Coordinates of C-alpha atoms in Angstrom, one line a residue:
X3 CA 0.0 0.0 0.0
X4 CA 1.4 3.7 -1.3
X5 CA 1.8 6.1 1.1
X6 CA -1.4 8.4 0.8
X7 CA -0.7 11.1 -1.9
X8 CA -2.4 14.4 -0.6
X9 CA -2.7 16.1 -4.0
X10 CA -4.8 13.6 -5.2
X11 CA -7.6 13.5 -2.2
X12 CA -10.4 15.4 -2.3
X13 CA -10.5 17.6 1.3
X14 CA -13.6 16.2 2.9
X15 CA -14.0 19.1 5.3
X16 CA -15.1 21.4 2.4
X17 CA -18.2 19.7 1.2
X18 CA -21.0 20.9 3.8
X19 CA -23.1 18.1 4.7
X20 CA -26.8 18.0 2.5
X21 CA -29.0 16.6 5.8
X22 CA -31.9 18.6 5.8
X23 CA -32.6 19.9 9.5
X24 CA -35.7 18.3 11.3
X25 CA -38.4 21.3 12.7
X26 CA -36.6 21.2 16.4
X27 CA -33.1 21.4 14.9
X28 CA -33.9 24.6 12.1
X29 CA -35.8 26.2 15.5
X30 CA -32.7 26.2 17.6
X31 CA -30.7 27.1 14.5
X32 CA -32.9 30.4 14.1
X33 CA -32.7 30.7 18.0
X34 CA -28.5 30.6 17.7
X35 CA -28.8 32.9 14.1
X36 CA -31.6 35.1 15.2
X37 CA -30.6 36.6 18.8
X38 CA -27.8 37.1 20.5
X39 CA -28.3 34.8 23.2
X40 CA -25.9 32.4 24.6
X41 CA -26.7 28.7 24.2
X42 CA -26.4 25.4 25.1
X43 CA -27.5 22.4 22.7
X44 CA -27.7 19.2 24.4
X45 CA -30.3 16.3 24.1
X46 CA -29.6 12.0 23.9
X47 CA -26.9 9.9 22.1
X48 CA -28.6 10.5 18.1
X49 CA -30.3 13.5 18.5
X50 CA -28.3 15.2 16.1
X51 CA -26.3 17.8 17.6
X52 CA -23.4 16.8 15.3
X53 CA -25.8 17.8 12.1
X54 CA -26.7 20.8 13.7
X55 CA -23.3 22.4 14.5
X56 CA -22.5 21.2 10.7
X57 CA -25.3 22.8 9.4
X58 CA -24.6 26.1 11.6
X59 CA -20.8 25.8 10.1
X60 CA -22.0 26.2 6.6
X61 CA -25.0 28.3 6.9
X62 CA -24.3 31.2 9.3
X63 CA -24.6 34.7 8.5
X64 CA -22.1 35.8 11.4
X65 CA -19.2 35.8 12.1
X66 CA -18.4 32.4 14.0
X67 CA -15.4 30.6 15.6
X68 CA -15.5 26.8 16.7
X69 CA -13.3 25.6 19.2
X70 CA -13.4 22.2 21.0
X71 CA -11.6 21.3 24.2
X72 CA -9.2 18.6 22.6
X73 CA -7.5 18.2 19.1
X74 CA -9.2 15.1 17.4
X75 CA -12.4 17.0 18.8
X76 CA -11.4 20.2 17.0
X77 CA -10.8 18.0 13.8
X78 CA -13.8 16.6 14.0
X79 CA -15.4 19.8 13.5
X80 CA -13.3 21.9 11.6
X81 CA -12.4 23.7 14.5
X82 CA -9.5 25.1 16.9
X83 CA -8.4 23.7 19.9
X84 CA -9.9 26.2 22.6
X85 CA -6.0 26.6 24.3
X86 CA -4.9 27.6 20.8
X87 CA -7.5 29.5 19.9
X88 CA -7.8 31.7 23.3
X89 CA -3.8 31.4 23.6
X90 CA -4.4 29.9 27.0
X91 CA -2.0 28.2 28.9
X92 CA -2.2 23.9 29.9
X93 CA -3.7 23.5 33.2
X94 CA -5.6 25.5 35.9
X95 CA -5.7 29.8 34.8
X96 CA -7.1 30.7 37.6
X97 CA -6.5 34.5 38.5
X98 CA -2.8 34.7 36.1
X99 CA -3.1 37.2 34.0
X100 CA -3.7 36.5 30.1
X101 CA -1.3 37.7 28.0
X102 CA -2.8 38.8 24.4
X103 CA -0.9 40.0 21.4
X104 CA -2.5 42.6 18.9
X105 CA -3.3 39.5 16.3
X106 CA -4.9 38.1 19.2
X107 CA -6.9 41.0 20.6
X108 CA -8.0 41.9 16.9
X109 CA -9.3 38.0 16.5
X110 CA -11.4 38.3 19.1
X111 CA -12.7 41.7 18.8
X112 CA -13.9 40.4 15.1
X113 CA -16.0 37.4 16.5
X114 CA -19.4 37.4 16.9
X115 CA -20.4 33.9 18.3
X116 CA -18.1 31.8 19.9
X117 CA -19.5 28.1 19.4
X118 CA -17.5 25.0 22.1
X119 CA -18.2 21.6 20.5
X120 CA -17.8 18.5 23.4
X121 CA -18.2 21.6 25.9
X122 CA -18.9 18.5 28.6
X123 CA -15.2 18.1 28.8
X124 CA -14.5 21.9 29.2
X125 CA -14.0 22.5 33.5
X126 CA -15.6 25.5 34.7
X127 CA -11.9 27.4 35.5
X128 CA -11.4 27.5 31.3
X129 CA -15.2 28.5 30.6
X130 CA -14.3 31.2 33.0
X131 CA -10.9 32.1 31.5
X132 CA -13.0 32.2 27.9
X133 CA -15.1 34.9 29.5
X134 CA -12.2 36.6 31.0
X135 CA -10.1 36.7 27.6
X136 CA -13.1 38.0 25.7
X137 CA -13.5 41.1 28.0
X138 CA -10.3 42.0 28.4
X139 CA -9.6 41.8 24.0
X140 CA -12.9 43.6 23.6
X141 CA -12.2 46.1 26.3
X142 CA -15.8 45.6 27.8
X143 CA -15.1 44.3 31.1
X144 CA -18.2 44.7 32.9
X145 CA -20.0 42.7 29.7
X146 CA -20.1 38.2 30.2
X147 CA -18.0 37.2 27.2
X148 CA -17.3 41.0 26.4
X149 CA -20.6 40.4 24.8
X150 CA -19.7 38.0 22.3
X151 CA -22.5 35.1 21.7
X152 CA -21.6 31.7 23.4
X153 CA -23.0 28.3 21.7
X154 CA -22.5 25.1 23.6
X155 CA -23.1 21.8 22.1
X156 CA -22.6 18.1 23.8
X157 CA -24.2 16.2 26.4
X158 CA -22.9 16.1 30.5
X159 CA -24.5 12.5 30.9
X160 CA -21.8 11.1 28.0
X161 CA -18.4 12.9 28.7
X162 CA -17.2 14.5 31.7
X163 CA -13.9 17.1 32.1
X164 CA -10.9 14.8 32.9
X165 CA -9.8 15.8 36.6
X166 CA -5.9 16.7 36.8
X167 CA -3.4 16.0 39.4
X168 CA -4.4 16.1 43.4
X169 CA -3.2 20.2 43.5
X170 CA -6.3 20.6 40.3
X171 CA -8.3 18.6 41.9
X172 CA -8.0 20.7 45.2
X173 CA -7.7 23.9 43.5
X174 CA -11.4 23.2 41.9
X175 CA -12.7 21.4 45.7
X176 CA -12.0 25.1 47.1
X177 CA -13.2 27.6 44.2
X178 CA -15.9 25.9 42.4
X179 CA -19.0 23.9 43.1
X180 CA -18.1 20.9 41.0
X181 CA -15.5 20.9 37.8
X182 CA -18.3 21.1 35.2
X183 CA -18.5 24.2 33.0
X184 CA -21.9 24.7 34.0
X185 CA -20.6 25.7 37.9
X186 CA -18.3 28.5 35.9
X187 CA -18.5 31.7 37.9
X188 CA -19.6 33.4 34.4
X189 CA -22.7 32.0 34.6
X190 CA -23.6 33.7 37.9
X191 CA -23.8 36.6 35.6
X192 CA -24.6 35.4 32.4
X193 CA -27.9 33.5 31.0
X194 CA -28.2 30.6 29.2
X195 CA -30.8 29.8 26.8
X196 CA -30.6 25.7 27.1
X197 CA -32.4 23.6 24.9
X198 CA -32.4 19.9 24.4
X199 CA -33.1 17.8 21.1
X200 CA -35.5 15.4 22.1
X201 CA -36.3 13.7 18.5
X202 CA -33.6 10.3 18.6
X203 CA -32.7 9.7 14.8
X204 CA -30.0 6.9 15.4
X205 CA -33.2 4.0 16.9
X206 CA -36.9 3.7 15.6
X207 CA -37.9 1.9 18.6
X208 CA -39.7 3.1 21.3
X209 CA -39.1 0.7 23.8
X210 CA -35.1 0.6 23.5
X211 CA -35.7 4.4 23.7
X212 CA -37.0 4.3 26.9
X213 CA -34.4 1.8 27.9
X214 CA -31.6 4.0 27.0
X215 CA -32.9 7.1 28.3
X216 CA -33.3 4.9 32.1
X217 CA -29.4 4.0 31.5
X218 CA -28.9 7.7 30.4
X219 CA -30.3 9.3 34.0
X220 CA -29.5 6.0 36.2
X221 CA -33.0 5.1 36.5
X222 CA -32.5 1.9 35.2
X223 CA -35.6 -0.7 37.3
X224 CA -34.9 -4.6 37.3
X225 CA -37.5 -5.0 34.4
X226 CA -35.0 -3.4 31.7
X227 CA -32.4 -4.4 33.4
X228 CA -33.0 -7.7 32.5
X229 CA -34.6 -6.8 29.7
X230 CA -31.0 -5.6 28.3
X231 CA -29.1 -8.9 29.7
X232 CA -31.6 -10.7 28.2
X233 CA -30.9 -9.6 25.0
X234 CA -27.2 -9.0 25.7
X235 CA -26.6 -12.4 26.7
X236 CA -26.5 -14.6 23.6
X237 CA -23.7 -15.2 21.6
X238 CA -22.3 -12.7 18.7
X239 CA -22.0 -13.6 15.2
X240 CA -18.5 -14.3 14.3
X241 CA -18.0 -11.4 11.8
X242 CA -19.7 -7.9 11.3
X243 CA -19.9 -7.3 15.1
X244 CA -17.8 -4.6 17.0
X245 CA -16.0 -5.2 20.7
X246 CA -16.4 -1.9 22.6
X247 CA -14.4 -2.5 25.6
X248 CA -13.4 0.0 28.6
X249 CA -9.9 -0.2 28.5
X250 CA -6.9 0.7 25.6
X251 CA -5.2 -2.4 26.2
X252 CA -7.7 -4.5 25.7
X253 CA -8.9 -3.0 22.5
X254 CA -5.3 -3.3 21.2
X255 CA -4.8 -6.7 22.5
X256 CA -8.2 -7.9 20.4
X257 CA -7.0 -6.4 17.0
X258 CA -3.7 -7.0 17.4
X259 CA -4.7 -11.1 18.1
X260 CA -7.5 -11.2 15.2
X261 CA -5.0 -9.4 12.4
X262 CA -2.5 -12.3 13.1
X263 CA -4.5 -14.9 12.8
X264 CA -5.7 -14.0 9.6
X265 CA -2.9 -15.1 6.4
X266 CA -1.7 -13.2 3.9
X267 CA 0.9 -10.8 4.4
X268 CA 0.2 -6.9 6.1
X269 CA 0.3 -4.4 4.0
X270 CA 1.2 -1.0 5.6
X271 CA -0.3 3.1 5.0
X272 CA 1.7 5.4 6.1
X273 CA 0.2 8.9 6.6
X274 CA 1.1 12.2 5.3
X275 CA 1.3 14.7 7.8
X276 CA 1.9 18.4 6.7
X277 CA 2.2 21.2 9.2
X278 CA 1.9 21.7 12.9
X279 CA -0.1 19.3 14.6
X280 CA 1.3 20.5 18.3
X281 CA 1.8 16.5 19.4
X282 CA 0.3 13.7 18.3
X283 CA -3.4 13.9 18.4
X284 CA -4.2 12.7 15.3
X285 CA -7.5 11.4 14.4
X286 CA -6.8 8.4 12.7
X287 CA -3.6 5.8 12.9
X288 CA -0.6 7.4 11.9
X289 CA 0.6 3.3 10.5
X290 CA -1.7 2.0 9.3
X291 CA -2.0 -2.2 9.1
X292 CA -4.4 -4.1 6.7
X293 CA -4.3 -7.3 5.5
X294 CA -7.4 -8.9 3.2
X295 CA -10.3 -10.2 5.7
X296 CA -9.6 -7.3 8.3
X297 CA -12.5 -6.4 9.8
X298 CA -12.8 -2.1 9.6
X299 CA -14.6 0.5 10.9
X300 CA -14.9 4.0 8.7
X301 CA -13.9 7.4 10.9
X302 CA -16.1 9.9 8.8
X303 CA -18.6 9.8 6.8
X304 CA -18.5 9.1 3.2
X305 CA -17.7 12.3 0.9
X306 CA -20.0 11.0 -1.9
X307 CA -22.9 13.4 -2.3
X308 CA -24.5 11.7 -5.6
X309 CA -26.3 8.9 -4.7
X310 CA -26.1 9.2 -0.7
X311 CA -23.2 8.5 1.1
X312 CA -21.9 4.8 1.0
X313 CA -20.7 4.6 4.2
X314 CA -20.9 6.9 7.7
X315 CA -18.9 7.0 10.8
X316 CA -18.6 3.8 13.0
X317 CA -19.5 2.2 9.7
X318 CA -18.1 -1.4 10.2
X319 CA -16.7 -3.5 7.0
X320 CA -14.0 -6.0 5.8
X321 CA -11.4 -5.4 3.6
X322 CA -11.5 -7.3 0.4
X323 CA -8.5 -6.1 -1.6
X324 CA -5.4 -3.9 -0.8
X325 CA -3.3 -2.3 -3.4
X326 CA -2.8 2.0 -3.8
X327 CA -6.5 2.2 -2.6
X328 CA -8.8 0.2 0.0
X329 CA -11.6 -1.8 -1.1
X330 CA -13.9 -2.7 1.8
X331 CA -17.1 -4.6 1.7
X332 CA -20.1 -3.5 3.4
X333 CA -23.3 -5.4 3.4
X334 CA -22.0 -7.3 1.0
X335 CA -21.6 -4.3 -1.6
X336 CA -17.6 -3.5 -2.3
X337 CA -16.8 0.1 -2.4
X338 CA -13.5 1.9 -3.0
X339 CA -11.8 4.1 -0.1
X340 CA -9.5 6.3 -0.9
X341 CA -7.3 8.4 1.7
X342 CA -9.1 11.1 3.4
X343 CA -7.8 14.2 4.3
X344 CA -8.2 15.9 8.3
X345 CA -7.8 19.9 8.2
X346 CA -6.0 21.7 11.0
X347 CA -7.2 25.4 11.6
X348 CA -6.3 28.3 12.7
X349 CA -8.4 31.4 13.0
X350 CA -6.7 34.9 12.0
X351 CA -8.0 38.3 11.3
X352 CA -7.9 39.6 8.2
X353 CA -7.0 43.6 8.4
X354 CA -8.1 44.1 4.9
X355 CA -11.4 42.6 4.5
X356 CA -11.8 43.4 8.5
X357 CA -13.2 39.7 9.0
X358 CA -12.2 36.5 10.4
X359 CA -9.9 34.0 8.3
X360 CA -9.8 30.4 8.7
X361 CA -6.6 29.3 7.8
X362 CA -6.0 25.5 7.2
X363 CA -2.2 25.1 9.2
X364 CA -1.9 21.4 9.1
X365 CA -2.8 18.0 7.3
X366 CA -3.3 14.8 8.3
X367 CA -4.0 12.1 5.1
X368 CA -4.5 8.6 6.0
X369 CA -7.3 6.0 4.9
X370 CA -10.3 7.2 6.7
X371 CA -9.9 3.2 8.4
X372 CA -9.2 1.4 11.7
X373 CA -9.2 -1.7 12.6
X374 CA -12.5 -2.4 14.4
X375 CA -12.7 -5.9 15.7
X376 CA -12.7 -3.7 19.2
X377 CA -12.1 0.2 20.3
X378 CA -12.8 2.0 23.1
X379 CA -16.1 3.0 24.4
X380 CA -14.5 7.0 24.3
X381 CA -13.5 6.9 20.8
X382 CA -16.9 5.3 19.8
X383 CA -18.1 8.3 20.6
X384 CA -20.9 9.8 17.6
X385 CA -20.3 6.3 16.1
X386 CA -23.5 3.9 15.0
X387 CA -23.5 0.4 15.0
X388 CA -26.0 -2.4 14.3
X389 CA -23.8 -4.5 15.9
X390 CA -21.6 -4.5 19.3
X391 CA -20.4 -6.7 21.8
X392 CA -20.0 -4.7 24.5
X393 CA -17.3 -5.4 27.3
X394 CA -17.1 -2.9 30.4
X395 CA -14.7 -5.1 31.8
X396 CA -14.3 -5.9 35.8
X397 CA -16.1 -2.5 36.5
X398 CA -17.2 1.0 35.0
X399 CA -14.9 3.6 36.0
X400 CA -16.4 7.0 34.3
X401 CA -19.5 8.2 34.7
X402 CA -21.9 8.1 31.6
X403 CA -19.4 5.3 29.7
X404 CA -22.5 2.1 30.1
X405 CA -24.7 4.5 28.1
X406 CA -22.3 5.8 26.0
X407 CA -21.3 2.5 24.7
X408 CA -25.3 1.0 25.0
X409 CA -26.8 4.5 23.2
X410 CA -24.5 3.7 20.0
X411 CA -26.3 0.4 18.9
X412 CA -29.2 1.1 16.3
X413 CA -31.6 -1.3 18.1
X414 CA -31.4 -4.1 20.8
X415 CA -31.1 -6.9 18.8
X416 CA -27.1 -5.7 18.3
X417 CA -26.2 -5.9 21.8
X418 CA -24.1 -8.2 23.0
X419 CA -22.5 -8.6 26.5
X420 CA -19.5 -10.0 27.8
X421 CA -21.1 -9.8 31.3
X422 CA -24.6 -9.0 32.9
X423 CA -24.8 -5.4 33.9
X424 CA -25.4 -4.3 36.8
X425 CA -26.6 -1.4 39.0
X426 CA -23.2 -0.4 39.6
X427 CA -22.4 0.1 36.2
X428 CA -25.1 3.1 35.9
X429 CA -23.1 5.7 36.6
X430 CA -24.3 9.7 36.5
X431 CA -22.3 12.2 38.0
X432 CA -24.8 13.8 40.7
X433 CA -23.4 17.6 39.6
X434 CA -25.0 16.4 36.4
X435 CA -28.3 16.0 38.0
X436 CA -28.4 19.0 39.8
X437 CA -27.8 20.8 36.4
X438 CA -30.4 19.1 34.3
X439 CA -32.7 18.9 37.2
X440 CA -32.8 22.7 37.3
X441 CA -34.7 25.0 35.3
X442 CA -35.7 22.3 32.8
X443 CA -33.9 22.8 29.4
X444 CA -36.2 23.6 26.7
X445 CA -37.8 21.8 24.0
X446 CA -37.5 23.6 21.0
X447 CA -40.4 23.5 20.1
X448 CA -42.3 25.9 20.9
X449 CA -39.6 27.9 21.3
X450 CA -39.1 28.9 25.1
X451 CA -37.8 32.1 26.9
X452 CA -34.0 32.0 27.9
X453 CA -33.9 29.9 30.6
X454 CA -31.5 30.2 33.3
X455 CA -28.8 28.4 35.1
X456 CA -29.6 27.3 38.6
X457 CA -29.0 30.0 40.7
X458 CA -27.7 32.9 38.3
X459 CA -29.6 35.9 37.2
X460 CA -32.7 36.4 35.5

């Protein structure tokens, strides 16, 4: 296999995605286009918040930045790493001053909304250095976010911020309520409009629904829990079915075991990287190794727009033929891959046109592939499978990882388990709870007034 050549691949971030918004997404789209309100999108596993920030990408009238809290999440999005972006130090900010350079200070000064993808994993003392280093480049320091808009999108009951070392963790035990970005001090002053997709795209049936939503607020009763061992506890096909598993080494250990078994000799793609990555955060493998039977799962969705795509993320095939190009077999249909290309961005402010510029810094070209006999339960995060076995292992360690992994199945007759869950393995972070619990986020439809935070001004 040829190493990917980059000036022959089509960059797959440029072609805006065709889904048509359903009536509660295009409402909170005209809620984030049409005021200047700061908002949070949130809602289930499928509930299309990815196709919403897409569409909000492409179709926006202002002038928007997207940041993301880590770099495969700003990737994912055709973002900026928030650190970068902001140019905020690694670790707690606290009360340090923020140094700003004119480029800087202009940058800001030229945004208009400020939209945080995976804003779960942001902690509340870098939602409040966002609101800090907008006032103090826009010289409005008595105004939240020196009155930029602020757009949240992601989900509190699927990914949580990732505690630091015990000085962090005591640092946030004394100045905050809990590490979440919704217990920022910001929000004592600021509103938030919150509203939460309710219609679930990714499973047509109701009962499942109602299963996953008990999983998704640790409500789960003994009827569906052994509703979902039921259903979990007979035994997987042998091919087409996905292991998501707790634990890095035991995803590794899976695919590394099944490629060896299979005969034929490897055939290796390494990737093109181009520019600044800052580390190695890339989104896919950086070697990749495929031999013919390798059971794949796609990382993006296909780039085809004739025709409808052939293949979306979390897509799961098996490679039928290996030469400058991929050929993978889904559902019995072959396809061609070709290497796909990941953008790096960086936002700048153009003192001629007076406008933001979004710079593309770095590439990453690899086949858009993984091997997918297992992966983690985090990086199957906004996949869809029809099939999974899923393994959590001696224990769950994280809150909201049994759903996570559960919520990306298309129905219950794909689940699998490695072991009978149990109550322990419902985990939901009680700050969580005290957040949703509160003035109850809105439906969008009808639309509802801003709502605010629990305890923060009207």
């Amino acid at each position: 296999m040829s190493r990917p050549n980059p000036s022959k691949v089509p960059t797959v971030s440029e072609i805006p995605s065709e889904i048509p918004l359903s009536r509660e997404q295009a409402e909170v789209f005209q809620a984030i286009e049409g005021t200047r309100q700061n908002v949070f999108v949130t809602g289930r596993a499928g509930t299309g918040k990815s196709t919403l920030l897409n569409h909000l990408s492409w179709h926006t009238s202002k002038q928007i930045v997207i940041a993301a809290p880590t770099g495969v999440a700003a990737l994912n999005v055709g973002g900026q790493t928030i650190h970068s972006l902001f140019r905020l130090p690694i670790g707690v900010i606290a009360d340090n001053a923020i140094d700003q350079s004119d480029q800087v200070r202009k940058l800001l000064n030229t945004i208009d909304t400020v939209v945080i993808d995976e804003v779960s994993m942001v902690n509340a003392d870098l939602m409040d250095a966002i609101d800090r280093s907008l006032r103090q480049a826009r010289q409005r320091p008595n105004d939240t976010f020196g009155g930029a808009q602020i757009v949240l999108f992601g989900d509190p009951y699927q990914l949580a911020p990732v505690p630091g070392d015990s000085d962090e963790r005591a640092y946030f035990a004394d100045n905050y309520r809990s590490m979440w970005f919704f217990d920022a001090k910001v929000w004592q002053a600021a509103d938030l409009r919150i509203f939460e997709l309710t219609e679930v795209h990714r499973q047509r049936d109701a009962d499942f629904k109602h299963m996953l939503n008990a999983v998704r607020h640790g409500q789960v009763t003994a009827e569906i829990g052994g509703a979902l061992n039921a259903a979990g506890a007979r035994t997987p096909p042998s091919e087409g079915v996905i292991t998501l598993a707790t634990r890095n080494d035991a995803v590794n250990r899976i695919n590394a075991s099944a490629l060896k078994r299979l005969s034929g000799r490897a055939r290796t793609a390494k990737a093109d990287v181009t520019g600044d990555f800052g580390g190695r955060t890339f989104p896919a493998d950086e070697v990749l190794e495929l031999k013919v039977g390798a059971q794949v799962m796609f990382l993006r969705n296909d780039s085809q727009q004739d025709g409808g795509p052939r293949w979306v993320n979390g897509s799961i095939g098996t490679v039928t033929r290996v030469e400058s190009t991929v050929y993978v077999d889904i559902d019995g249909e072959t396809h061609e891959v070709e290497p796909a290309v990941w953008e790096k961005f960086k936002y700048t402010y153009n003192p001629t046109t007076k406008k933001l510029r979004k710079d593309v810094v770095a590439e990453f070209t690899q086949f858009p592939l993984r091997l997918a006999w297992a992966v983690t339960i985090h990086k199957s995060q906004g996949a869809t499978y029809e099939r999974a076995v899923v393994d959590l292992g001696a224990r769950v360690f994280s809150p909201g990882q049994t759903y996570v992994a559960l919520s990306r199945l298309t129905s219950l007759d794909g689940l699998y388990l490695t072991r009978p869950l149990r109550p322990n393995d419902m985990i939901v972070d009680e700050n969580v709870r005290r957040f949703m619990r509160g003035p109850r986020p809105a439906a969008p439809n009808p639309p509802a007034p801003g709502l605010a935070l629990p305890g923060t001004a009207e």
